Amino acid sequence: MTLGVVIIHCNVMMVPDYDGSDILTGFFDFVLCMTDVCVPWFFFISGYLLVHRHPDTDWTCYKSLVYRRVRSILIPYLLWNTIAFLIRAGINLSPLGQFTNGRQNFDSITGFVMDVYVQPELMPLWFLRNLFIFVLVSPVIRYLVRFNAIVALILLWVSDHYFYLGGILYYGMGFIFAKNYSPDRFDKWLAISIKMLPFVLLLTFAINLFSYDLPVIGYVLIFFQMLGIWGLACRFITSTGIIDRPDNMFFIYAAHGIVTPYLLRTLSMIFDFSGYYWLVCYVASVIIVIGTTFGAALVFKSISPNIYALLTGYRYKKSSPL
């Protein structure tokens, strides 16, 4: 799912000089439509694991949970946005000038805080911002789910759409599934979910081809896309080596937001892409971003493991399906 987010942000269609054919553009749209499941999955699995690993709801447990999330979410969020701002500010002050878009001057401290930490400066980290907020209001979500799952889904949908709390619907879905499905039962789902992936791919292609707007069915489709890709990923989890360690994947997720815009701008300036060569640019961008950020993770970890742990929220454990 993290690699899917890299694919999203390496979108060459956002390059000003993009002139790909309708077929190529349709292919890119399809790929982006499939990767739309990535961040919803992050929210879903975060909600599921919170309920599964922290079933107690008393005040002591809640304080302990918030403290751990400050260390694993809030501190990395603040550090990465500060790093991204300093890099952009340094480039803007250099002879390169304003190499990528972004504000250079701030009218007030409030404006600085809003643009760098609330917006945020490192756009992919909006997920961490919302996730930390959801942790703070998790007792309310628990209460709604226990009261009535349908009512909870309706209220969470309204919050997702009208109160700038993107992702809270999928986060709440994680609570509902944790209440009804144990990890052992979920493992059985994952073992067979890959079989639905061809159907999901075909349906996604059809919806994308005919530009259907299916707001309710869209949520259901994303859920089944999520299960299909999740099941596929589980087939590779024993062969991905050290790249799939949570700390490395977190570093890639955060760092790619810094690397990607500068890389795309550089490639478009060096090479005169046109037509189907934009596909080459797209693939090359994804490979370079993953290779660069993963290499940086290994180097940084070897040079300063303590700071690396701070940047990655002290994520040490090896990945598993759940």
PDB file of C-alpha atoms in Angstrom:
ATOM      1  CA  MET A   1       0.000   0.000   0.000  1.00  0.00           C
ATOM      2  CA  THR A   2       2.905   2.318   0.685  1.00  0.00           C
ATOM      3  CA  LEU A   3       4.290   1.622  -2.774  1.00  0.00           C
ATOM      4  CA  GLY A   4       0.854   2.437  -4.155  1.00  0.00           C
ATOM      5  CA  VAL A   5       1.047   5.873  -2.556  1.00  0.00           C
ATOM      6  CA  VAL A   6       4.392   6.403  -4.305  1.00  0.00           C
ATOM      7  CA  ILE A   7       2.660   5.538  -7.596  1.00  0.00           C
ATOM      8  CA  ILE A   8      -0.025   8.127  -6.837  1.00  0.00           C
ATOM      9  CA  HIS A   9       2.454  10.937  -6.238  1.00  0.00           C
ATOM     10  CA  CYS A  10       4.637  10.065  -9.245  1.00  0.00           C
ATOM     11  CA  ASN A  11       1.658  10.979 -11.426  1.00  0.00           C
ATOM     12  CA  VAL A  12       3.233  12.451 -14.575  1.00  0.00           C
ATOM     13  CA  MET A  13      -0.134  13.838 -15.675  1.00  0.00           C
ATOM     14  CA  MET A  14       0.477  16.636 -13.167  1.00  0.00           C
ATOM     15  CA  VAL A  15       3.607  17.739 -15.045  1.00  0.00           C
ATOM     16  CA  PRO A  16       2.757  20.988 -16.938  1.00  0.00           C
ATOM     17  CA  ASP A  17       4.153  19.674 -20.259  1.00  0.00           C
ATOM     18  CA  TYR A  18       2.235  16.377 -20.177  1.00  0.00           C
ATOM     19  CA  ASP A  19       0.790  15.529 -23.612  1.00  0.00           C
ATOM     20  CA  GLY A  20       0.076  11.802 -23.411  1.00  0.00           C
ATOM     21  CA  SER A  21      -2.508  10.191 -25.712  1.00  0.00           C
ATOM     22  CA  ASP A  22      -6.055   9.393 -24.593  1.00  0.00           C
ATOM     23  CA  ILE A  23      -5.136   5.699 -24.302  1.00  0.00           C
ATOM     24  CA  LEU A  24      -2.128   6.432 -22.103  1.00  0.00           C
ATOM     25  CA  THR A  25      -4.101   8.890 -19.999  1.00  0.00           C
ATOM     26  CA  GLY A  26      -6.832   6.289 -19.567  1.00  0.00           C
ATOM     27  CA  PHE A  27      -4.235   3.758 -18.436  1.00  0.00           C
ATOM     28  CA  PHE A  28      -2.813   6.210 -15.894  1.00  0.00           C
ATOM     29  CA  ASP A  29      -6.335   6.972 -14.637  1.00  0.00           C
ATOM     30  CA  PHE A  30      -6.974   3.247 -14.174  1.00  0.00           C
ATOM     31  CA  VAL A  31      -3.743   2.780 -12.224  1.00  0.00           C
ATOM     32  CA  LEU A  32      -4.564   5.750 -10.016  1.00  0.00           C
ATOM     33  CA  CYS A  33      -8.090   4.418  -9.518  1.00  0.00           C
ATOM     34  CA  MET A  34      -6.658   1.134  -8.215  1.00  0.00           C
ATOM     35  CA  THR A  35      -4.199   2.890  -5.922  1.00  0.00           C
ATOM     36  CA  ASP A  36      -7.041   4.935  -4.410  1.00  0.00           C
ATOM     37  CA  VAL A  37      -7.421   2.062  -1.933  1.00  0.00           C
ATOM     38  CA  CYS A  38      -4.053   2.670  -0.288  1.00  0.00           C
ATOM     39  CA  VAL A  39      -4.849   5.431   2.194  1.00  0.00           C
ATOM     40  CA  PRO A  40      -8.318   4.004   3.018  1.00  0.00           C
ATOM     41  CA  TRP A  41      -6.510   0.768   3.867  1.00  0.00           C
ATOM     42  CA  PHE A  42      -4.152   2.663   6.192  1.00  0.00           C
ATOM     43  CA  PHE A  43      -7.137   4.073   8.066  1.00  0.00           C
ATOM     44  CA  PHE A  44      -9.023   0.771   8.078  1.00  0.00           C
ATOM     45  CA  ILE A  45      -6.143  -1.319   9.418  1.00  0.00           C
ATOM     46  CA  SER A  46      -5.252   1.385  11.974  1.00  0.00           C
ATOM     47  CA  GLY A  47      -8.791   1.298  13.357  1.00  0.00           C
ATOM     48  CA  TYR A  48      -8.901  -2.500  13.303  1.00  0.00           C
ATOM     49  CA  LEU A  49      -5.601  -2.936  15.104  1.00  0.00           C
ATOM     50  CA  LEU A  50      -6.390  -0.246  17.671  1.00  0.00           C
ATOM     51  CA  VAL A  51      -9.498  -2.108  18.810  1.00  0.00           C
ATOM     52  CA  HIS A  52      -7.817  -5.517  18.577  1.00  0.00           C
ATOM     53  CA  ARG A  53      -4.677  -4.527  20.485  1.00  0.00           C
ATOM     54  CA  HIS A  54      -6.254  -2.049  22.905  1.00  0.00           C
ATOM     55  CA  PRO A  55      -9.652  -3.481  23.882  1.00  0.00           C
ATOM     56  CA  ASP A  56      -9.759  -1.673  27.225  1.00  0.00           C
ATOM     57  CA  THR A  57     -11.416   1.736  27.210  1.00  0.00           C
ATOM     58  CA  ASP A  58     -10.743   3.181  30.663  1.00  0.00           C
ATOM     59  CA  TRP A  59      -9.000   6.509  31.184  1.00  0.00           C
ATOM     60  CA  THR A  60      -5.628   4.955  32.036  1.00  0.00           C
ATOM     61  CA  CYS A  61      -5.579   2.893  28.829  1.00  0.00           C
ATOM     62  CA  TYR A  62      -6.668   5.914  26.782  1.00  0.00           C
ATOM     63  CA  LYS A  63      -3.844   8.075  28.181  1.00  0.00           C
ATOM     64  CA  SER A  64      -1.339   5.315  27.481  1.00  0.00           C
ATOM     65  CA  LEU A  65      -2.632   4.974  23.918  1.00  0.00           C
ATOM     66  CA  VAL A  66      -2.387   8.716  23.248  1.00  0.00           C
ATOM     67  CA  TYR A  67       1.133   8.797  24.679  1.00  0.00           C
ATOM     68  CA  ARG A  68       2.237   5.998  22.345  1.00  0.00           C
ATOM     69  CA  ARG A  69       0.637   7.715  19.356  1.00  0.00           C
ATOM     70  CA  VAL A  70       2.416  10.960  20.213  1.00  0.00           C
ATOM     71  CA  ARG A  71       5.664   9.034  19.883  1.00  0.00           C
ATOM     72  CA  SER A  72       4.727   7.001  16.812  1.00  0.00           C
ATOM     73  CA  ILE A  73       2.642   9.562  14.875  1.00  0.00           C
ATOM     74  CA  LEU A  74       2.778  13.148  16.147  1.00  0.00           C
ATOM     75  CA  ILE A  75       6.536  13.521  16.673  1.00  0.00           C
ATOM     76  CA  PRO A  76       7.466  12.004  13.263  1.00  0.00           C
ATOM     77  CA  TYR A  77       4.768  14.171  11.679  1.00  0.00           C
ATOM     78  CA  LEU A  78       6.255  17.361  13.118  1.00  0.00           C
ATOM     79  CA  LEU A  79       9.843  16.346  12.319  1.00  0.00           C
ATOM     80  CA  TRP A  80       9.182  15.370   8.686  1.00  0.00           C
ATOM     81  CA  ASN A  81       7.219  18.547   7.961  1.00  0.00           C
ATOM     82  CA  THR A  82      10.025  20.611   9.474  1.00  0.00           C
ATOM     83  CA  ILE A  83      12.597  18.800   7.310  1.00  0.00           C
ATOM     84  CA  ALA A  84      10.467  19.294   4.178  1.00  0.00           C
ATOM     85  CA  PHE A  85      10.068  23.000   4.923  1.00  0.00           C
ATOM     86  CA  LEU A  86      13.793  23.525   5.541  1.00  0.00           C
ATOM     87  CA  ILE A  87      14.692  21.745   2.291  1.00  0.00           C
ATOM     88  CA  ARG A  88      12.239  23.801   0.252  1.00  0.00           C
ATOM     89  CA  ALA A  89      13.312  27.028   1.958  1.00  0.00           C
ATOM     90  CA  GLY A  90      16.969  26.217   1.257  1.00  0.00           C
ATOM     91  CA  ILE A  91      16.258  25.517  -2.425  1.00  0.00           C
ATOM     92  CA  ASN A  92      14.180  28.684  -2.762  1.00  0.00           C
ATOM     93  CA  LEU A  93      17.029  30.736  -1.308  1.00  0.00           C
ATOM     94  CA  SER A  94      19.564  29.105  -3.641  1.00  0.00           C
ATOM     95  CA  PRO A  95      20.210  30.054  -7.296  1.00  0.00           C
ATOM     96  CA  LEU A  96      17.576  27.469  -8.269  1.00  0.00           C
ATOM     97  CA  GLY A  97      14.910  29.798  -6.956  1.00  0.00           C
ATOM     98  CA  GLN A  98      11.387  28.499  -6.436  1.00  0.00           C
ATOM     99  CA  PHE A  99      12.055  25.080  -7.964  1.00  0.00           C
ATOM    100  CA  THR A 100       8.668  23.723  -6.909  1.00  0.00           C
ATOM    101  CA  ASN A 101       5.451  25.408  -5.868  1.00  0.00           C
ATOM    102  CA  GLY A 102       4.956  26.489  -2.291  1.00  0.00           C
ATOM    103  CA  ARG A 103       4.863  29.611  -0.149  1.00  0.00           C
ATOM    104  CA  GLN A 104       8.141  31.346   0.553  1.00  0.00           C
ATOM    105  CA  ASN A 105       6.986  34.065   2.931  1.00  0.00           C
ATOM    106  CA  PHE A 106       4.573  33.962   5.842  1.00  0.00           C
ATOM    107  CA  ASP A 107       2.610  36.907   7.197  1.00  0.00           C
ATOM    108  CA  SER A 108       2.473  35.591  10.747  1.00  0.00           C
ATOM    109  CA  ILE A 109       3.443  32.744  13.026  1.00  0.00           C
ATOM    110  CA  THR A 110      -0.114  31.480  12.695  1.00  0.00           C
ATOM    111  CA  GLY A 111       0.245  31.410   8.912  1.00  0.00           C
ATOM    112  CA  PHE A 112       3.510  29.515   9.210  1.00  0.00           C
ATOM    113  CA  VAL A 113       2.012  26.929  11.546  1.00  0.00           C
ATOM    114  CA  MET A 114      -1.065  26.516   9.332  1.00  0.00           C
ATOM    115  CA  ASP A 115       0.868  26.095   6.084  1.00  0.00           C
ATOM    116  CA  VAL A 116       3.705  23.930   7.409  1.00  0.00           C
ATOM    117  CA  TYR A 117       2.104  21.796  10.116  1.00  0.00           C
ATOM    118  CA  VAL A 118      -1.669  21.917   9.656  1.00  0.00           C
ATOM    119  CA  GLN A 119      -1.947  21.804   5.844  1.00  0.00           C
ATOM    120  CA  PRO A 120       0.747  20.167   5.990  1.00  0.00           C
ATOM    121  CA  GLU A 121       4.026  21.087   4.222  1.00  0.00           C
ATOM    122  CA  LEU A 122       4.631  17.429   3.326  1.00  0.00           C
ATOM    123  CA  MET A 123       1.273  16.654   1.723  1.00  0.00           C
ATOM    124  CA  PRO A 124       1.308  12.817   1.971  1.00  0.00           C
ATOM    125  CA  LEU A 125       1.441  13.203   5.742  1.00  0.00           C
ATOM    126  CA  TRP A 126      -2.135  14.506   5.909  1.00  0.00           C
ATOM    127  CA  PHE A 127      -2.877  10.852   6.671  1.00  0.00           C
ATOM    128  CA  LEU A 128      -0.844  11.031   9.899  1.00  0.00           C
ATOM    129  CA  ARG A 129      -2.489  14.319  10.860  1.00  0.00           C
ATOM    130  CA  ASN A 130      -5.982  12.854  10.526  1.00  0.00           C
ATOM    131  CA  LEU A 131      -4.983   9.560  12.106  1.00  0.00           C
ATOM    132  CA  PHE A 132      -3.764  11.308  15.253  1.00  0.00           C
ATOM    133  CA  ILE A 133      -7.046  13.242  15.449  1.00  0.00           C
ATOM    134  CA  PHE A 134      -8.971   9.975  15.074  1.00  0.00           C
ATOM    135  CA  VAL A 135      -7.001   8.442  17.938  1.00  0.00           C
ATOM    136  CA  LEU A 136      -7.998  11.377  20.139  1.00  0.00           C
ATOM    137  CA  VAL A 137     -11.698  10.873  19.353  1.00  0.00           C
ATOM    138  CA  SER A 138     -11.499   7.051  19.347  1.00  0.00           C
ATOM    139  CA  PRO A 139     -13.631   6.716  22.521  1.00  0.00           C
ATOM    140  CA  VAL A 140     -16.496   8.459  20.690  1.00  0.00           C
ATOM    141  CA  ILE A 141     -16.129   6.103  17.719  1.00  0.00           C
ATOM    142  CA  ARG A 142     -16.087   3.091  20.066  1.00  0.00           C
ATOM    143  CA  TYR A 143     -19.305   4.297  21.674  1.00  0.00           C
ATOM    144  CA  LEU A 144     -21.038   4.818  18.317  1.00  0.00           C
ATOM    145  CA  VAL A 145     -20.026   1.368  17.061  1.00  0.00           C
ATOM    146  CA  ARG A 146     -21.242  -0.292  20.256  1.00  0.00           C
ATOM    147  CA  PHE A 147     -24.509   1.655  20.091  1.00  0.00           C
ATOM    148  CA  ASN A 148     -25.329   0.767  16.480  1.00  0.00           C
ATOM    149  CA  ALA A 149     -22.977  -0.003  13.586  1.00  0.00           C
ATOM    150  CA  ILE A 150     -25.327   1.405  10.926  1.00  0.00           C
ATOM    151  CA  VAL A 151     -25.822   4.669  12.800  1.00  0.00           C
ATOM    152  CA  ALA A 152     -22.060   4.847  13.319  1.00  0.00           C
ATOM    153  CA  LEU A 153     -21.375   4.394   9.588  1.00  0.00           C
ATOM    154  CA  ILE A 154     -23.874   7.137   8.672  1.00  0.00           C
ATOM    155  CA  LEU A 155     -22.402   9.622  11.158  1.00  0.00           C
ATOM    156  CA  LEU A 156     -18.864   8.756  10.128  1.00  0.00           C
ATOM    157  CA  TRP A 157     -19.775   9.214   6.451  1.00  0.00           C
ATOM    158  CA  VAL A 158     -21.198  12.670   7.226  1.00  0.00           C
ATOM    159  CA  SER A 159     -18.056  13.550   9.183  1.00  0.00           C
ATOM    160  CA  ASP A 160     -15.869  12.284   6.324  1.00  0.00           C
ATOM    161  CA  HIS A 161     -17.649  14.399   3.714  1.00  0.00           C
ATOM    162  CA  TYR A 162     -18.687  17.575   5.475  1.00  0.00           C
ATOM    163  CA  PHE A 163     -16.297  18.132   8.390  1.00  0.00           C
ATOM    164  CA  TYR A 164     -12.879  17.759   6.744  1.00  0.00           C
ATOM    165  CA  LEU A 165     -12.192  14.450   8.472  1.00  0.00           C
ATOM    166  CA  GLY A 166     -11.184  12.466   5.412  1.00  0.00           C
ATOM    167  CA  GLY A 167     -10.633   8.802   6.244  1.00  0.00           C
ATOM    168  CA  ILE A 168     -12.716   8.617   9.404  1.00  0.00           C
ATOM    169  CA  LEU A 169     -15.292   6.412   7.662  1.00  0.00           C
ATOM    170  CA  TYR A 170     -12.696   3.736   6.895  1.00  0.00           C
ATOM    171  CA  TYR A 171     -11.192   4.152  10.355  1.00  0.00           C
ATOM    172  CA  GLY A 172     -14.608   3.485  11.868  1.00  0.00           C
ATOM    173  CA  MET A 173     -15.065   0.486   9.540  1.00  0.00           C
ATOM    174  CA  GLY A 174     -11.931  -0.929  11.126  1.00  0.00           C
ATOM    175  CA  PHE A 175     -13.629  -0.643  14.539  1.00  0.00           C
ATOM    176  CA  ILE A 176     -16.712  -2.460  13.243  1.00  0.00           C
ATOM    177  CA  PHE A 177     -14.712  -5.299  11.702  1.00  0.00           C
ATOM    178  CA  ALA A 178     -12.563  -5.644  14.824  1.00  0.00           C
ATOM    179  CA  LYS A 179     -15.740  -6.098  16.818  1.00  0.00           C
ATOM    180  CA  ASN A 180     -16.990  -8.892  14.543  1.00  0.00           C
ATOM    181  CA  TYR A 181     -13.903 -10.524  13.016  1.00  0.00           C
ATOM    182  CA  SER A 182     -10.951 -11.933  14.919  1.00  0.00           C
ATOM    183  CA  PRO A 183      -7.488 -11.928  13.282  1.00  0.00           C
ATOM    184  CA  ASP A 184      -7.792 -15.680  12.653  1.00  0.00           C
ATOM    185  CA  ARG A 185     -11.055 -15.147  10.825  1.00  0.00           C
ATOM    186  CA  PHE A 186      -9.577 -12.242   8.896  1.00  0.00           C
ATOM    187  CA  ASP A 187      -6.629 -14.411   7.852  1.00  0.00           C
ATOM    188  CA  LYS A 188      -9.083 -16.768   6.163  1.00  0.00           C
ATOM    189  CA  TRP A 189     -10.515 -13.802   4.254  1.00  0.00           C
ATOM    190  CA  LEU A 190      -7.067 -12.749   3.107  1.00  0.00           C
ATOM    191  CA  ALA A 191      -6.243 -16.249   1.892  1.00  0.00           C
ATOM    192  CA  ILE A 192      -9.149 -16.206  -0.561  1.00  0.00           C
ATOM    193  CA  SER A 193      -9.492 -12.479  -1.250  1.00  0.00           C
ATOM    194  CA  ILE A 194      -6.899 -12.595  -4.021  1.00  0.00           C
ATOM    195  CA  LYS A 195      -9.398 -14.614  -6.058  1.00  0.00           C
ATOM    196  CA  MET A 196     -11.691 -11.592  -6.293  1.00  0.00           C
ATOM    197  CA  LEU A 197      -8.943  -9.336  -7.614  1.00  0.00           C
ATOM    198  CA  PRO A 198      -9.528 -10.089 -11.361  1.00  0.00           C
ATOM    199  CA  PHE A 199     -13.230  -9.241 -10.984  1.00  0.00           C
ATOM    200  CA  VAL A 200     -12.400  -6.072  -9.055  1.00  0.00           C
ATOM    201  CA  LEU A 201      -9.889  -5.046 -11.725  1.00  0.00           C
ATOM    202  CA  LEU A 202     -12.470  -5.574 -14.468  1.00  0.00           C
ATOM    203  CA  LEU A 203     -15.141  -3.625 -12.608  1.00  0.00           C
ATOM    204  CA  THR A 204     -12.735  -0.800 -11.847  1.00  0.00           C
ATOM    205  CA  PHE A 205     -11.731  -0.647 -15.501  1.00  0.00           C
ATOM    206  CA  ALA A 206     -15.375  -0.470 -16.608  1.00  0.00           C
ATOM    207  CA  ILE A 207     -16.253   2.271 -14.120  1.00  0.00           C
ATOM    208  CA  ASN A 208     -13.164   4.249 -15.108  1.00  0.00           C
ATOM    209  CA  LEU A 209     -13.788   3.732 -18.845  1.00  0.00           C
ATOM    210  CA  PHE A 210     -17.361   4.983 -18.762  1.00  0.00           C
ATOM    211  CA  SER A 211     -16.720   7.612 -16.074  1.00  0.00           C
ATOM    212  CA  TYR A 212     -19.509   6.386 -13.820  1.00  0.00           C
ATOM    213  CA  ASP A 213     -20.088   8.333 -10.631  1.00  0.00           C
ATOM    214  CA  LEU A 214     -21.144   5.750  -8.048  1.00  0.00           C
ATOM    215  CA  PRO A 215     -20.769   7.387  -4.629  1.00  0.00           C
ATOM    216  CA  VAL A 216     -22.169   4.520  -2.520  1.00  0.00           C
ATOM    217  CA  ILE A 217     -20.998   1.605  -4.676  1.00  0.00           C
ATOM    218  CA  GLY A 218     -17.616   3.349  -4.855  1.00  0.00           C
ATOM    219  CA  TYR A 219     -17.045   2.720  -1.143  1.00  0.00           C
ATOM    220  CA  VAL A 220     -17.940  -0.952  -1.549  1.00  0.00           C
ATOM    221  CA  LEU A 221     -15.622  -1.243  -4.553  1.00  0.00           C
ATOM    222  CA  ILE A 222     -12.736   0.335  -2.637  1.00  0.00           C
ATOM    223  CA  PHE A 223     -13.280  -2.170   0.171  1.00  0.00           C
ATOM    224  CA  PHE A 224     -13.057  -5.138  -2.196  1.00  0.00           C
ATOM    225  CA  GLN A 225     -10.080  -3.564  -3.992  1.00  0.00           C
ATOM    226  CA  MET A 226      -8.491  -3.308  -0.579  1.00  0.00           C
ATOM    227  CA  LEU A 227      -9.049  -6.978   0.206  1.00  0.00           C
ATOM    228  CA  GLY A 228      -7.827  -8.112  -3.223  1.00  0.00           C
ATOM    229  CA  ILE A 229      -4.589  -6.125  -3.118  1.00  0.00           C
ATOM    230  CA  TRP A 230      -4.089  -7.022   0.538  1.00  0.00           C
ATOM    231  CA  GLY A 231      -4.428 -10.701  -0.276  1.00  0.00           C
ATOM    232  CA  LEU A 232      -1.982 -10.340  -3.168  1.00  0.00           C
ATOM    233  CA  ALA A 233       0.540  -8.561  -0.945  1.00  0.00           C
ATOM    234  CA  CYS A 234       0.365 -11.362   1.609  1.00  0.00           C
ATOM    235  CA  ARG A 235       1.663 -13.777  -1.042  1.00  0.00           C
ATOM    236  CA  PHE A 236       4.922 -11.809  -1.161  1.00  0.00           C
ATOM    237  CA  ILE A 237       5.396 -10.979   2.501  1.00  0.00           C
ATOM    238  CA  THR A 238       7.985 -13.728   3.035  1.00  0.00           C
ATOM    239  CA  SER A 239      10.118 -12.679   0.063  1.00  0.00           C
ATOM    240  CA  THR A 240      10.327  -8.889   0.288  1.00  0.00           C
ATOM    241  CA  GLY A 241      13.375  -8.806   2.542  1.00  0.00           C
ATOM    242  CA  ILE A 242      14.161  -5.827   4.740  1.00  0.00           C
ATOM    243  CA  ILE A 243      12.258  -3.309   2.607  1.00  0.00           C
ATOM    244  CA  ASP A 244       8.969  -4.329   4.225  1.00  0.00           C
ATOM    245  CA  ARG A 245      10.104  -3.635   7.794  1.00  0.00           C
ATOM    246  CA  PRO A 246       7.658  -1.083   9.249  1.00  0.00           C
ATOM    247  CA  ASP A 247      10.403   1.429   9.996  1.00  0.00           C
ATOM    248  CA  ASN A 248      11.756   1.265   6.424  1.00  0.00           C
ATOM    249  CA  MET A 249       8.301   1.505   4.877  1.00  0.00           C
ATOM    250  CA  PHE A 250       7.423   4.468   7.083  1.00  0.00           C
ATOM    251  CA  PHE A 251      10.628   6.219   6.025  1.00  0.00           C
ATOM    252  CA  ILE A 252       9.832   5.576   2.340  1.00  0.00           C
ATOM    253  CA  TYR A 253       6.287   6.862   2.834  1.00  0.00           C
ATOM    254  CA  ALA A 254       7.447  10.096   4.461  1.00  0.00           C
ATOM    255  CA  ALA A 255      10.575  10.744   2.379  1.00  0.00           C
ATOM    256  CA  HIS A 256       8.953  10.114  -1.001  1.00  0.00           C
ATOM    257  CA  GLY A 257       6.840  13.222  -0.497  1.00  0.00           C
ATOM    258  CA  ILE A 258      10.049  15.271  -0.449  1.00  0.00           C
ATOM    259  CA  VAL A 259      11.787  13.504  -3.334  1.00  0.00           C
ATOM    260  CA  THR A 260       8.929  13.097  -5.827  1.00  0.00           C
ATOM    261  CA  PRO A 261       8.128  16.714  -6.822  1.00  0.00           C
ATOM    262  CA  TYR A 262      11.801  17.593  -7.276  1.00  0.00           C
ATOM    263  CA  LEU A 263      12.434  14.422  -9.272  1.00  0.00           C
ATOM    264  CA  LEU A 264       9.496  14.963 -11.632  1.00  0.00           C
ATOM    265  CA  ARG A 265      10.490  18.577 -12.186  1.00  0.00           C
ATOM    266  CA  THR A 266      14.099  17.569 -12.871  1.00  0.00           C
ATOM    267  CA  LEU A 267      13.187  14.784 -15.300  1.00  0.00           C
ATOM    268  CA  SER A 268      10.813  17.040 -17.236  1.00  0.00           C
ATOM    269  CA  MET A 269      13.549  19.684 -17.537  1.00  0.00           C
ATOM    270  CA  ILE A 270      16.303  17.275 -18.622  1.00  0.00           C
ATOM    271  CA  PHE A 271      14.282  15.101 -21.006  1.00  0.00           C
ATOM    272  CA  ASP A 272      11.759  16.178 -23.613  1.00  0.00           C
ATOM    273  CA  PHE A 273       9.079  13.590 -22.915  1.00  0.00           C
ATOM    274  CA  SER A 274       6.164  13.269 -25.315  1.00  0.00           C
ATOM    275  CA  GLY A 275       3.539  10.700 -26.267  1.00  0.00           C
ATOM    276  CA  TYR A 276       4.088   7.233 -24.872  1.00  0.00           C
ATOM    277  CA  TYR A 277       7.490   8.203 -23.434  1.00  0.00           C
ATOM    278  CA  TRP A 278       5.544   9.551 -20.478  1.00  0.00           C
ATOM    279  CA  LEU A 279       5.052   5.921 -19.480  1.00  0.00           C
ATOM    280  CA  VAL A 280       8.836   5.572 -19.321  1.00  0.00           C
ATOM    281  CA  CYS A 281       8.959   8.696 -17.176  1.00  0.00           C
ATOM    282  CA  TYR A 282       6.278   7.297 -14.870  1.00  0.00           C
ATOM    283  CA  VAL A 283       7.955   3.917 -14.372  1.00  0.00           C
ATOM    284  CA  ALA A 284      11.396   5.481 -13.991  1.00  0.00           C
ATOM    285  CA  SER A 285      10.068   7.941 -11.407  1.00  0.00           C
ATOM    286  CA  VAL A 286       8.556   5.190  -9.261  1.00  0.00           C
ATOM    287  CA  ILE A 287      11.733   3.089  -9.399  1.00  0.00           C
ATOM    288  CA  ILE A 288      14.016   6.049  -8.646  1.00  0.00           C
ATOM    289  CA  VAL A 289      11.871   7.296  -5.768  1.00  0.00           C
ATOM    290  CA  ILE A 290      11.640   3.864  -4.131  1.00  0.00           C
ATOM    291  CA  GLY A 291      15.345   3.161  -4.651  1.00  0.00           C
ATOM    292  CA  THR A 292      16.428   6.590  -3.422  1.00  0.00           C
ATOM    293  CA  THR A 293      14.245   6.657  -0.310  1.00  0.00           C
ATOM    294  CA  PHE A 294      14.979   3.036   0.617  1.00  0.00           C
ATOM    295  CA  GLY A 295      18.712   3.610   0.173  1.00  0.00           C
ATOM    296  CA  ALA A 296      18.478   6.766   2.271  1.00  0.00           C
ATOM    297  CA  ALA A 297      16.662   4.781   4.963  1.00  0.00           C
ATOM    298  CA  LEU A 298      19.434   2.194   5.187  1.00  0.00           C
ATOM    299  CA  VAL A 299      22.172   4.827   5.233  1.00  0.00           C
ATOM    300  CA  PHE A 300      20.387   6.978   7.805  1.00  0.00           C
ATOM    301  CA  LYS A 301      19.728   3.978  10.039  1.00  0.00           C
ATOM    302  CA  SER A 302      23.379   2.966   9.983  1.00  0.00           C
ATOM    303  CA  ILE A 303      24.646   6.496  10.664  1.00  0.00           C
ATOM    304  CA  SER A 304      22.194   7.529  13.366  1.00  0.00           C
ATOM    305  CA  PRO A 305      19.865   4.736  14.542  1.00  0.00           C
ATOM    306  CA  ASN A 306      18.453   6.831  17.374  1.00  0.00           C
ATOM    307  CA  ILE A 307      17.365   9.705  15.141  1.00  0.00           C
ATOM    308  CA  TYR A 308      16.121   7.177  12.590  1.00  0.00           C
ATOM    309  CA  ALA A 309      13.966   5.576  15.284  1.00  0.00           C
ATOM    310  CA  LEU A 310      12.593   9.004  16.183  1.00  0.00           C
ATOM    311  CA  LEU A 311      11.746   9.775  12.538  1.00  0.00           C
ATOM    312  CA  THR A 312      10.013   6.438  12.054  1.00  0.00           C
ATOM    313  CA  GLY A 313       8.043   6.421  15.288  1.00  0.00           C
ATOM    314  CA  TYR A 314      10.047   3.603  16.893  1.00  0.00           C
ATOM    315  CA  ARG A 315       8.668   0.982  14.501  1.00  0.00           C
ATOM    316  CA  TYR A 316      10.780  -2.132  14.903  1.00  0.00           C
ATOM    317  CA  LYS A 317       8.651  -5.214  14.421  1.00  0.00           C
ATOM    318  CA  LYS A 318       8.695  -7.333  11.284  1.00  0.00           C
ATOM    319  CA  SER A 319       5.568  -7.061   9.120  1.00  0.00           C
ATOM    320  CA  SER A 320       2.867  -9.721   9.086  1.00  0.00           C
ATOM    321  CA  PRO A 321      -0.518 -10.006   7.338  1.00  0.00           C
ATOM    322  CA  LEU A 322      -2.102  -8.406  10.413  1.00  0.00           C
TER     323      LEU A 322
END
